[in-house]
PDB file of C-alpha atoms in Angstrom:
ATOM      1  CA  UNK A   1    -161.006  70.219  32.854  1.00 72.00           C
ATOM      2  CA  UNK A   2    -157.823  67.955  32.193  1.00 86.00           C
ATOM      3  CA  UNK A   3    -154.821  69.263  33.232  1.00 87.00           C
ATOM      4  CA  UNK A   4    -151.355  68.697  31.230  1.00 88.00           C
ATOM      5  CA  UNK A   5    -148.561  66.750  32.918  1.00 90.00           C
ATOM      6  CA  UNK A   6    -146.728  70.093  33.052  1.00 91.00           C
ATOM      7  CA  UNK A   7    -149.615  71.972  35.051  1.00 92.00           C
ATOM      8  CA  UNK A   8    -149.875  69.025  37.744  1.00 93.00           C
ATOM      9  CA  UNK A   9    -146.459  69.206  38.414  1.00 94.00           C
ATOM     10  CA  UNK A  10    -146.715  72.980  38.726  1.00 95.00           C
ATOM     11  CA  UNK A  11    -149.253  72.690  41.135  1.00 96.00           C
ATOM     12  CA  UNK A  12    -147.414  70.241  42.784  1.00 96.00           C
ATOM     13  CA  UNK A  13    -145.081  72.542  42.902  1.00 97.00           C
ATOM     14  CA  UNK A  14    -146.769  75.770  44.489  1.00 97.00           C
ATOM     15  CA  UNK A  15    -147.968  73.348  46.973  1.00 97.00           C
ATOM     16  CA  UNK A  16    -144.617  72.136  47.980  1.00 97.00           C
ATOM     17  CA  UNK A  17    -143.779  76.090  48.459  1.00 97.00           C
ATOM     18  CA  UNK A  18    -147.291  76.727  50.430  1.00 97.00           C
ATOM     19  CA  UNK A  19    -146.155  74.001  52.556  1.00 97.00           C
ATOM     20  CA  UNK A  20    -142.989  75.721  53.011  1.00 97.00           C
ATOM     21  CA  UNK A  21    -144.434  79.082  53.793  1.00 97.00           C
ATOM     22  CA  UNK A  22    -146.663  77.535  56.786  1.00 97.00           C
ATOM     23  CA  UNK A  23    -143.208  75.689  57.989  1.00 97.00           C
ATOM     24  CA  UNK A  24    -141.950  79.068  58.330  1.00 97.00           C
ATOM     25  CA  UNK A  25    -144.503  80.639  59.944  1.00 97.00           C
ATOM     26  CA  UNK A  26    -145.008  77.546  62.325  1.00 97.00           C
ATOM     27  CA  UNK A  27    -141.147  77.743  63.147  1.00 97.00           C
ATOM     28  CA  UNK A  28    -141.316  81.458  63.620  1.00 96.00           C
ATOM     29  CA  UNK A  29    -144.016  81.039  66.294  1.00 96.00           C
ATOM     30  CA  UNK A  30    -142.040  78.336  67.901  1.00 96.00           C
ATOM     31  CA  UNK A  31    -138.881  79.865  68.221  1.00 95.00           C
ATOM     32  CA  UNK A  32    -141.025  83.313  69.720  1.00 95.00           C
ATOM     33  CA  UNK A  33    -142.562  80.836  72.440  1.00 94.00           C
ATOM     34  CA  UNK A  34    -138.887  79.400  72.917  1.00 93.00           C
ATOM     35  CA  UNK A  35    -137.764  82.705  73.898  1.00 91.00           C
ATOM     36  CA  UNK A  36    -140.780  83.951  75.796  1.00 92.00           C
ATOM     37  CA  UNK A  37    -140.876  80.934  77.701  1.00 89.00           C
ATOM     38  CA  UNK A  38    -137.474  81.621  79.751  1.00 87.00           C
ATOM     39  CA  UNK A  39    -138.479  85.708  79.075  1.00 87.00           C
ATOM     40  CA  UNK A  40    -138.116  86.285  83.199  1.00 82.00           C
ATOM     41  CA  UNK A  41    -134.950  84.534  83.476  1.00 82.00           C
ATOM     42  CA  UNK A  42    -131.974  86.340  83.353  1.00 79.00           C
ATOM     43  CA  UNK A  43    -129.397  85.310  80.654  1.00 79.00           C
ATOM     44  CA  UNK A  44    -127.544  82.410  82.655  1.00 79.00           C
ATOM     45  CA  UNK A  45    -128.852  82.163  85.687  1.00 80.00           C
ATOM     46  CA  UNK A  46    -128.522  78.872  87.009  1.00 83.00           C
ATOM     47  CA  UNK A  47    -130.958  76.736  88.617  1.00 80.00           C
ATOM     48  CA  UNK A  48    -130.809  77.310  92.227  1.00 79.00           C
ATOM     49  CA  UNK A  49    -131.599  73.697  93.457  1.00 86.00           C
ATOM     50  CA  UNK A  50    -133.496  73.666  96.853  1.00 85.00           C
ATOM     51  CA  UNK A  51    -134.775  77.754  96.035  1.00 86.00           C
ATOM     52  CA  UNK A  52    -138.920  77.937  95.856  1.00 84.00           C
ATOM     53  CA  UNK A  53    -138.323  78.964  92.500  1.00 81.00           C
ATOM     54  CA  UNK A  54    -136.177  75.474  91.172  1.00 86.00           C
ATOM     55  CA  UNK A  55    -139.752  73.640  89.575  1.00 88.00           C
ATOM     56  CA  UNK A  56    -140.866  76.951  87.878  1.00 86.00           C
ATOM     57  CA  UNK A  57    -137.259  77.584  86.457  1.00 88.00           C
ATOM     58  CA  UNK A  58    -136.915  73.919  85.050  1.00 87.00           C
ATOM     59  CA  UNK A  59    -140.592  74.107  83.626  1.00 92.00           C
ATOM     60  CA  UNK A  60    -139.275  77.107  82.148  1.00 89.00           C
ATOM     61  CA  UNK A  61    -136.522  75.353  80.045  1.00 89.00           C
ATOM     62  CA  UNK A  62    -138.231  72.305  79.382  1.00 92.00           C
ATOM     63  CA  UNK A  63    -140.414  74.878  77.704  1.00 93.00           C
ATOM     64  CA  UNK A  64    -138.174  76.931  75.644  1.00 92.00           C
ATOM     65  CA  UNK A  65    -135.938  73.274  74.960  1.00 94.00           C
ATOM     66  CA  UNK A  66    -139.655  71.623  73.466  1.00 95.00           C
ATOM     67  CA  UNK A  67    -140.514  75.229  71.604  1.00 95.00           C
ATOM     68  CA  UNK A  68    -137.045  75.393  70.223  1.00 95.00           C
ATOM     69  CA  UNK A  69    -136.939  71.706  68.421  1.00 96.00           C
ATOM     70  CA  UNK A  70    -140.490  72.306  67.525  1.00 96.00           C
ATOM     71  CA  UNK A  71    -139.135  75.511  65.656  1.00 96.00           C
ATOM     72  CA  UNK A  72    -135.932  73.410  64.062  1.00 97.00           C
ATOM     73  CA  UNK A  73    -138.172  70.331  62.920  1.00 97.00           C
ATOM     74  CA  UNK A  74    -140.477  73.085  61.111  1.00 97.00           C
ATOM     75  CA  UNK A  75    -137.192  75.172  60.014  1.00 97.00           C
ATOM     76  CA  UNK A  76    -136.114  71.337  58.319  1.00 97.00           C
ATOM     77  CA  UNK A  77    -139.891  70.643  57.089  1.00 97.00           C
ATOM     78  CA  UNK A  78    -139.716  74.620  55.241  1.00 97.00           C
ATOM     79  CA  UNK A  79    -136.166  73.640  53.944  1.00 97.00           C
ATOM     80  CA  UNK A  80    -137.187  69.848  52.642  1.00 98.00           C
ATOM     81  CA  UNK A  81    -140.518  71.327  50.937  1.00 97.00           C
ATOM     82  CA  UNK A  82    -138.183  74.118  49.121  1.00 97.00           C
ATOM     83  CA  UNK A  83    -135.498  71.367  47.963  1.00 97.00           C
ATOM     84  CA  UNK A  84    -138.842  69.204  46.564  1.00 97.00           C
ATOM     85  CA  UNK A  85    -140.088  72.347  44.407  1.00 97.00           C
ATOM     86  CA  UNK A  86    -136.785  73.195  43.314  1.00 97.00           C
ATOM     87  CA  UNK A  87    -136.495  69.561  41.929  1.00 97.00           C
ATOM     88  CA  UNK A  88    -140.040  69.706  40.086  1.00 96.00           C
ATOM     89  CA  UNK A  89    -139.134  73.701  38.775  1.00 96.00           C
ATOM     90  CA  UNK A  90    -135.586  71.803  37.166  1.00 95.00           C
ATOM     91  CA  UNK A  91    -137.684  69.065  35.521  1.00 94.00           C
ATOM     92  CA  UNK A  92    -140.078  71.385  34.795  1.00 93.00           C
ATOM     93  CA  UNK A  93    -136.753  73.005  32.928  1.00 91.00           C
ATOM     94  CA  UNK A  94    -135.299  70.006  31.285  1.00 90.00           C
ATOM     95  CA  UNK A  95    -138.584  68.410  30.538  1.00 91.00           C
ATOM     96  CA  UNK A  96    -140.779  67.854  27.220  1.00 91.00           C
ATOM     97  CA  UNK A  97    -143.952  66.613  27.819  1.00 91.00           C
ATOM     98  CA  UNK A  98    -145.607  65.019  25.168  1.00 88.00           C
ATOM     99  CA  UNK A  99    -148.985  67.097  25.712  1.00 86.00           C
ATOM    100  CA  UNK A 100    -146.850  70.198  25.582  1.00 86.00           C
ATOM    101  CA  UNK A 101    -148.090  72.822  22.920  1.00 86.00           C
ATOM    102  CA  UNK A 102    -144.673  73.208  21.263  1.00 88.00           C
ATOM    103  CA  UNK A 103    -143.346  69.498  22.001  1.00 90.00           C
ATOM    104  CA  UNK A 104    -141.911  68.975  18.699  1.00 92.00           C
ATOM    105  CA  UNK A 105    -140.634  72.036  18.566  1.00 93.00           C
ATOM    106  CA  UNK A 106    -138.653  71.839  21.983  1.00 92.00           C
ATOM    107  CA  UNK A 107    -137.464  68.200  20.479  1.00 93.00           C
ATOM    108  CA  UNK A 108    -135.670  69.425  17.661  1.00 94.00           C
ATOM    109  CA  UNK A 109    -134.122  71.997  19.570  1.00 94.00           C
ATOM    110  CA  UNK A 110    -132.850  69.475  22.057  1.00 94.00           C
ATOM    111  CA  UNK A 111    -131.666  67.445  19.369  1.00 95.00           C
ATOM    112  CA  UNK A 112    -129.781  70.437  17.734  1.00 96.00           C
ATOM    113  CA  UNK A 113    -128.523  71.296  21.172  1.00 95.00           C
ATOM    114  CA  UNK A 114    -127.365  67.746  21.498  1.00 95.00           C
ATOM    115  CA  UNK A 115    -126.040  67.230  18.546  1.00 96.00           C
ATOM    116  CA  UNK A 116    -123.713  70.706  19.027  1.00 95.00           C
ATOM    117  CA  UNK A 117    -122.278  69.448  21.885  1.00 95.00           C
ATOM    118  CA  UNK A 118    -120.967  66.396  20.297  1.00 95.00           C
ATOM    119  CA  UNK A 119    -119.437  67.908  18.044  1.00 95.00           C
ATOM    120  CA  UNK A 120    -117.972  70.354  20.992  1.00 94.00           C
ATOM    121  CA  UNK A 121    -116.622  67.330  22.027  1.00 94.00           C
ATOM    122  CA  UNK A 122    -115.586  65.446  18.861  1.00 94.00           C
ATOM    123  CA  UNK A 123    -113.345  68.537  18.411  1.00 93.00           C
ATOM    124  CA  UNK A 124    -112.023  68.720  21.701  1.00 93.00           C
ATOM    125  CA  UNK A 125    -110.951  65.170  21.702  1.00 92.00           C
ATOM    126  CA  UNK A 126    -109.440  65.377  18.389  1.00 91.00           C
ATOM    127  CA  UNK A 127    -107.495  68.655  19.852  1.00 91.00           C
ATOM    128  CA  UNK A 128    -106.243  67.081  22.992  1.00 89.00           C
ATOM    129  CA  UNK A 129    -104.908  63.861  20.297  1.00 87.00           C
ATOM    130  CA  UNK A 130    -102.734  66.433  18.376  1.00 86.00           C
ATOM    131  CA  UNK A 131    -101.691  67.737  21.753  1.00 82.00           C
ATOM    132  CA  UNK A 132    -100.116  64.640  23.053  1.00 82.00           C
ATOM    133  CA  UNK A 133     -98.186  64.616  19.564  1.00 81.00           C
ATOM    134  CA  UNK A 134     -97.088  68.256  19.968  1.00 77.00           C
ATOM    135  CA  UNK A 135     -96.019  67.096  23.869  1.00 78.00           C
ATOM    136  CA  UNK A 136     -98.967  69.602  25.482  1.00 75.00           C
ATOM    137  CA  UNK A 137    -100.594  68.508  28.187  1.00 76.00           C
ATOM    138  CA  UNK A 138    -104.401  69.449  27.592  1.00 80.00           C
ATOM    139  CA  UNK A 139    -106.494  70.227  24.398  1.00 84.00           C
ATOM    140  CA  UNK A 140    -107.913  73.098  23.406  1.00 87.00           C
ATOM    141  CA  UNK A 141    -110.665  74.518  26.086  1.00 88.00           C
ATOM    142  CA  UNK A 142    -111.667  77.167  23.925  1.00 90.00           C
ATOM    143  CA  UNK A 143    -114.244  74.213  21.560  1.00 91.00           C
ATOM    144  CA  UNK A 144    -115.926  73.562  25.085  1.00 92.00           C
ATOM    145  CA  UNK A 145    -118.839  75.561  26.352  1.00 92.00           C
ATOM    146  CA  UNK A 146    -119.414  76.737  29.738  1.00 94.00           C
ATOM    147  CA  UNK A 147    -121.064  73.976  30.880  1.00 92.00           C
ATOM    148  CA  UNK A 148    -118.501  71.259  29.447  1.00 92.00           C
ATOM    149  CA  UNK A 149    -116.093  72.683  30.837  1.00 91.00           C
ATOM    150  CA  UNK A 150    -117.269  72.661  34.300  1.00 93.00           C
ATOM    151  CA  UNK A 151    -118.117  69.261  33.760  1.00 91.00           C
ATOM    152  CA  UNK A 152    -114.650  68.296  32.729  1.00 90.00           C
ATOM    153  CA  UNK A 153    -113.361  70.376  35.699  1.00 90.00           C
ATOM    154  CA  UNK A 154    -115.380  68.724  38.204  1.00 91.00           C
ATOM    155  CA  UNK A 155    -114.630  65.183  36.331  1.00 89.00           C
ATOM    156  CA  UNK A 156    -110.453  66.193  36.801  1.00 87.00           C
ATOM    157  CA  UNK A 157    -111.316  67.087  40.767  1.00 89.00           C
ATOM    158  CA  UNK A 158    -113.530  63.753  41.231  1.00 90.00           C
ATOM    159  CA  UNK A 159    -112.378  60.941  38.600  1.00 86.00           C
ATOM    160  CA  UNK A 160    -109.294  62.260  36.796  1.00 84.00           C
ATOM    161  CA  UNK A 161    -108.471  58.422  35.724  1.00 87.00           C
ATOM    162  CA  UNK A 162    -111.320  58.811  33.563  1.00 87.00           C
ATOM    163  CA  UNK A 163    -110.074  61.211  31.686  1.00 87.00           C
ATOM    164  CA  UNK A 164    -108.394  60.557  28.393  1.00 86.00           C
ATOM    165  CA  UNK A 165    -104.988  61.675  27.065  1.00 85.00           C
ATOM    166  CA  UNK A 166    -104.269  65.373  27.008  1.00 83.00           C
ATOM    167  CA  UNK A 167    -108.007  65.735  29.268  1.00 86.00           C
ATOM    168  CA  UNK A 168    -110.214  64.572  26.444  1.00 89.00           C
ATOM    169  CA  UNK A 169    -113.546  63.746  27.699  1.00 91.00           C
ATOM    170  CA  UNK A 170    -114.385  59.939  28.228  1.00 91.00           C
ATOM    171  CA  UNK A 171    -116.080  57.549  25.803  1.00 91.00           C
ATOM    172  CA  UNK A 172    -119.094  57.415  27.837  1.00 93.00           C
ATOM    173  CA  UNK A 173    -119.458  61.173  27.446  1.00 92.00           C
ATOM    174  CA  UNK A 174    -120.270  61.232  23.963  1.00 93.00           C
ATOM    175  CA  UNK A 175    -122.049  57.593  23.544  1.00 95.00           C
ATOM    176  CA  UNK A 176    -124.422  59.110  26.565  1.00 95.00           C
ATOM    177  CA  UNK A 177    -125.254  62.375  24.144  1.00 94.00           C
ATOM    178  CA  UNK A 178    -125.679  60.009  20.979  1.00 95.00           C
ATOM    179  CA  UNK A 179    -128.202  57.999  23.312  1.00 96.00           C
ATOM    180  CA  UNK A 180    -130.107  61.072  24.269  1.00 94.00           C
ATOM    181  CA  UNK A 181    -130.086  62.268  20.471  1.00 95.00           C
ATOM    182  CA  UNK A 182    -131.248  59.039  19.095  1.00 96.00           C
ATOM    183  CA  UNK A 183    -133.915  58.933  21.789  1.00 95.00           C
ATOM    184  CA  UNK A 184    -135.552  62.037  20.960  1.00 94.00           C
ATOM    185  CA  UNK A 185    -135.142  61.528  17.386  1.00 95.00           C
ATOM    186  CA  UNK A 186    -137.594  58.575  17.995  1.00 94.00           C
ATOM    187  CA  UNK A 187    -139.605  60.218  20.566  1.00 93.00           C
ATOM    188  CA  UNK A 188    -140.022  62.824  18.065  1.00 93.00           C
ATOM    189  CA  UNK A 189    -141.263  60.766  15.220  1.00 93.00           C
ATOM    190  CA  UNK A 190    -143.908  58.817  17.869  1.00 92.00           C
ATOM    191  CA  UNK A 191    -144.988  62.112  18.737  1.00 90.00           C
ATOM    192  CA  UNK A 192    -145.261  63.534  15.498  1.00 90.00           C
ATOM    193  CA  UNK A 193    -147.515  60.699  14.133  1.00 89.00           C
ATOM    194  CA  UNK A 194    -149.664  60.693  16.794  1.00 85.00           C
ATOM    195  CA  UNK A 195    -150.747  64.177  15.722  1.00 79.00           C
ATOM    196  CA  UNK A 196    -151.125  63.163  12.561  1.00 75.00           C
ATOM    197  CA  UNK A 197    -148.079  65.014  11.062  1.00 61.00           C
ATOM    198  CA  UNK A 198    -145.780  63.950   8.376  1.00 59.00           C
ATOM    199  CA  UNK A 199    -142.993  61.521  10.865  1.00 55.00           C
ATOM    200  CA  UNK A 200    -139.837  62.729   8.817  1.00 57.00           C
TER     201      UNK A 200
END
């Protein structure tokens, strides 16, 4: 059976997470022989150099101090595997495969998405134009989603030169969504001809 580019990258996926379940379990274990290792030891006791029991006390720590890095390397292994799957589960999110079942469908409804939030923008650049005129200092938030405007937030904190007069979005910002529109608007006629469908 041939798998779909989407189901190998879910298994790789649930592997990355299996990995991360073991990593847990082996740093568990490790940080239980950390602590049993200095278990008879009273909390701060010193080593008493030149007492009978000064080699069993420092075997004692080396112990614990090997268990306990043993636990943080698998605590960091657990932690890398996790930030791996959640990286395939958000392509899995943004992605269109072409051997997707509903491919063309998802395409056009990227492209409509796409092609909204130009517009967004369009309209919030032409707002924050007429704002300069009236002597206001940004545009009108309300045409921006959510998301926009967390990105032009987070653009103000990071790059503010960037921005344009009255905060309207950079250039960049809308010849980046026309790139990404035109590109599925091809991708979308390959794909549609290579099932045999009518290209549009």
């Amino acid at each position: 059976m041939t798998l779909t580019r989407r189901q190998r990258m879910e298994r790789r996926k649930e592997r990355r997470l299996s990995w991360a379940g073991r990593r847990d379990e082996q740093a568990a274990s490790a940080l239980e022989r950390a602590h049993s290792a200095t278990e008879g030891i009273p909390f701060g006791q010193p080593i008493l150099s030149g007492h009978h029991s000064e080699p069993r006390h420092r075997k004692a720590l080396a112990r614990s101090d090997s268990a306990m890095r043993d636990a943080v390397k698998s605590h960091d292994m657990a932690k890398h595997h996790r930030e791996k799957a959640a990286n395939l589960q958000t392509a899995l999110d943004r992605s269109v495969f072409n051997d997707d079942p509903d491919a063309c469908e998802a395409l056009e409804a990227r492209i409509s998405e796409r092609e909204a939030a130009r517009s967004r923008l369009i309209e919030y650049n032409k707002s924050c134009r007429s704002a300069v005129k009236d002597g206001r200092r940004l545009g009108d938030l309300s045409l921006l989603d959510d998301k926009q405007k967390a990105d032009l937030l987070n653009l103000a904190q990071v790059a503010a030169w960037q921005l344009g007069p009255g905060g309207a979005f950079p250039t960049y910002a809308l010849t980046n969504l026309a790139g990404g529109i035109r590109r599925d608007r091809e991708r979308l006629v390959q794909l549609r001809q290579a099932q045999g469908g009518n290209p549009r």
